[in-house]
XYZ file of C-alpha atoms in Angstrom:
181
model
C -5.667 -33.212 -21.819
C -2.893 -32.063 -19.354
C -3.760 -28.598 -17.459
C -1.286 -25.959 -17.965
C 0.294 -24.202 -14.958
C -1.485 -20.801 -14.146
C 1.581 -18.723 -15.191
C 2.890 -16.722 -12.354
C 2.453 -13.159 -11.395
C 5.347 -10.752 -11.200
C 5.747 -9.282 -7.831
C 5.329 -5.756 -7.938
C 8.114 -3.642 -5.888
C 7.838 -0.159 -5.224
C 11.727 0.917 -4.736
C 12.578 4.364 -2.833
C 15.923 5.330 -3.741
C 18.008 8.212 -4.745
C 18.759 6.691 -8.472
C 18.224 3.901 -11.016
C 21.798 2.523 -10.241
C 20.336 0.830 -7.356
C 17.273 -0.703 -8.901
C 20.165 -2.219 -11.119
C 21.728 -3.383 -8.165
C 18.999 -5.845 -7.046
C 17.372 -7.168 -9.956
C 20.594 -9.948 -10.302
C 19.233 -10.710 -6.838
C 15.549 -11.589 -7.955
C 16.953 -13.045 -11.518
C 18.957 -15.598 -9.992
C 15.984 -16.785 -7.726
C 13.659 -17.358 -10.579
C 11.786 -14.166 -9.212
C 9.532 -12.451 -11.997
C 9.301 -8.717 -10.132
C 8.575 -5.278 -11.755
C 10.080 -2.737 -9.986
C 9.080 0.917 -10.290
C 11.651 3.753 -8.695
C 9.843 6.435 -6.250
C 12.636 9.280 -4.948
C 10.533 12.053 -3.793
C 7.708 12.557 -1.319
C 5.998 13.256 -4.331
C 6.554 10.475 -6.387
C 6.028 8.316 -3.650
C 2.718 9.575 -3.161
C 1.975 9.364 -7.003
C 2.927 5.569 -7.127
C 1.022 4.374 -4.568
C -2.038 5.697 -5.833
C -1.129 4.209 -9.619
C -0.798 0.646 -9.374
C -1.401 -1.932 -6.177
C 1.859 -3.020 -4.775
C 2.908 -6.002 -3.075
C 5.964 -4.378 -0.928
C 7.966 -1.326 -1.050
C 12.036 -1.771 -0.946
C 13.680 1.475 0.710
C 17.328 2.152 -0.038
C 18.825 4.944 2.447
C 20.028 7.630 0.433
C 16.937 9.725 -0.276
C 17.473 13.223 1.512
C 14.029 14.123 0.766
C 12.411 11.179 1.819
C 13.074 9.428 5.301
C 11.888 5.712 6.298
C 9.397 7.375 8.786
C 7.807 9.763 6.237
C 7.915 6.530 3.707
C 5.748 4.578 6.221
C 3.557 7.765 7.157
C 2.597 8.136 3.292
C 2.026 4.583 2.716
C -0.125 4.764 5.983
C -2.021 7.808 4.905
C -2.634 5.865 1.695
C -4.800 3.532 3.469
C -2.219 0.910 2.421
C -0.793 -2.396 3.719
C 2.180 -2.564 2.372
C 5.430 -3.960 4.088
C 8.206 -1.709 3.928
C 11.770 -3.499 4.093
C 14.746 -1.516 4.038
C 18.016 -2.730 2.482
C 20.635 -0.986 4.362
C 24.307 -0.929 4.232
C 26.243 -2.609 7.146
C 27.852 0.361 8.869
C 24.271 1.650 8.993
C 23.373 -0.189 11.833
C 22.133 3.300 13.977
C 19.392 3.508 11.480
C 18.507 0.360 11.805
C 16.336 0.283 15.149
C 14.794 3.881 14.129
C 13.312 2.190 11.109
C 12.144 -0.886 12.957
C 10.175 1.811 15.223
C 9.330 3.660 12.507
C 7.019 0.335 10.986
C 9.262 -1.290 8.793
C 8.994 -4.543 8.273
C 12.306 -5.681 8.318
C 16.135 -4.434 7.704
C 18.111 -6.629 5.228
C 22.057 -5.625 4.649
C 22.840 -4.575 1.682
C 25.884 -7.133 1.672
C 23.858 -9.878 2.977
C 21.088 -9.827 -0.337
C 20.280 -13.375 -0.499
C 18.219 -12.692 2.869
C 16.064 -10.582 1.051
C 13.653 -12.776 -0.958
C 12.552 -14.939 1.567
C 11.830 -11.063 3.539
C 10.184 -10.532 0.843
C 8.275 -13.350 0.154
C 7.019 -13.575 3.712
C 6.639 -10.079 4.079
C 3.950 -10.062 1.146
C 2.754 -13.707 2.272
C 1.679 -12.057 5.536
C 0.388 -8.632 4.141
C -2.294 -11.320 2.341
C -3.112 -12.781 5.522
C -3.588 -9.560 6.928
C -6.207 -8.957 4.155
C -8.020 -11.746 3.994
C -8.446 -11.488 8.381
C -9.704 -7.885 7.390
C -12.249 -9.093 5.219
C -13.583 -11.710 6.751
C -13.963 -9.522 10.169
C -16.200 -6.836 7.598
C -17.806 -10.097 6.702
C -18.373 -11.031 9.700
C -19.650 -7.752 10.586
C -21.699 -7.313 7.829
C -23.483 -10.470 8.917
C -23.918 -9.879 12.507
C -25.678 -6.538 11.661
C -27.771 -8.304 9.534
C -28.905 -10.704 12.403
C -29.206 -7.732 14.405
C -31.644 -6.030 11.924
C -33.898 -9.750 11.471
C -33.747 -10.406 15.011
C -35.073 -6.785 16.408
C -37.969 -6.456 13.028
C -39.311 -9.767 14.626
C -42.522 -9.548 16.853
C -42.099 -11.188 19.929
C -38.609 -12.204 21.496
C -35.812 -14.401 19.936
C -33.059 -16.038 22.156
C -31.058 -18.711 22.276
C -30.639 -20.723 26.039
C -27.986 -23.203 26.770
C -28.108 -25.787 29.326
C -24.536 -26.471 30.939
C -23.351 -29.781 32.348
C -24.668 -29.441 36.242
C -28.220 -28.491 34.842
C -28.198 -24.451 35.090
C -29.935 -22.680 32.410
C -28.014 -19.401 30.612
C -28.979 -17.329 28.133
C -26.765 -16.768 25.154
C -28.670 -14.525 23.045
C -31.863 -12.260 23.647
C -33.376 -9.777 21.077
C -34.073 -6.405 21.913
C -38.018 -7.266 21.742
C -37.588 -9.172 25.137
């Protein structure tokens, strides 16, 4: 019996822009990759804030063009959220003055809108590294979670716990000693 392929899940892109026109814009770009993505449309503060508390996301794609809604108040609301989320804004060429305000601002990257073939592998590394950034998060809390435990057996033990090393020229250190010492 041959094993299937796991099938692949879509990416799921959160798209800030003023209308639906440019959503229509990019999804030639991720159909001719092979890219399965669902994109969602967010053009207010508001409806930012709504769908990032709907669904998870994997990135968030912001088009210039939103009066209400600028890259640095994107960024503050996905912050807020509690999210990690990389923010990439497609922008057109002759906006290159906004460019270096949105880098500041905590965007990921700035892809030109003439230039779209660049913004996959953003994308893709983008989200790659957001996952990286999650699993070092948990395994710090894990980490954490264990040393506290340690901490709690070592100090409910009577007597003293500790741990001495002897180094290469013969002088004793001690690595570790409970609080019962």
């Amino acid at each position: 019996m041959v094993a299937s392929p796991t099938p692949r899940q879509p990416l799921q892109l959160l798209l800030i822009a003023a209308s639906d026109e440019v959503t229509a814009h990019l999804l030639p770009v991720f159909a001719e990759a092979d890219k399965d993505c669902e994109f969602s449309r967010a053009g207010t503060p508001a409806g930012l804030r709504n769908a990032l508390s709907e669904q998870p996301w994997d990135a968030v794609l912001y088009v210039p063009g939103v009066s209400s809604l600028s890259v640095q108040a994107a960024v503050r609301q996905i912050d807020e959220a509690g999210l990690d989320l990389p923010l990439i804004v497609v922008a057109r060429p002759s906006d290159e003055r906004g460019t270096q305000p949105a880098m500041k601002a905590g965007a990921r990257d700035v892809i030109d809108a003439d230039r779209l073939e660049r913004l996959i592998p953003a994308v893709e590394r983008e989200v790659r590294e957001a996952r990286h950034r999650a699993d070092h998060r948990a395994a710090l809390e894990m980490l954490n979670e264990s040393q506290a435990r340690f901490d709690a057996l070592a100090s409910n033990l009577p007597g003293m716990l500790f741990q001495l090393r002897r180094d290469a020229e013969g002088v004793f250190r001690f690595l570790f000693v409970s609080e019962g010492c």
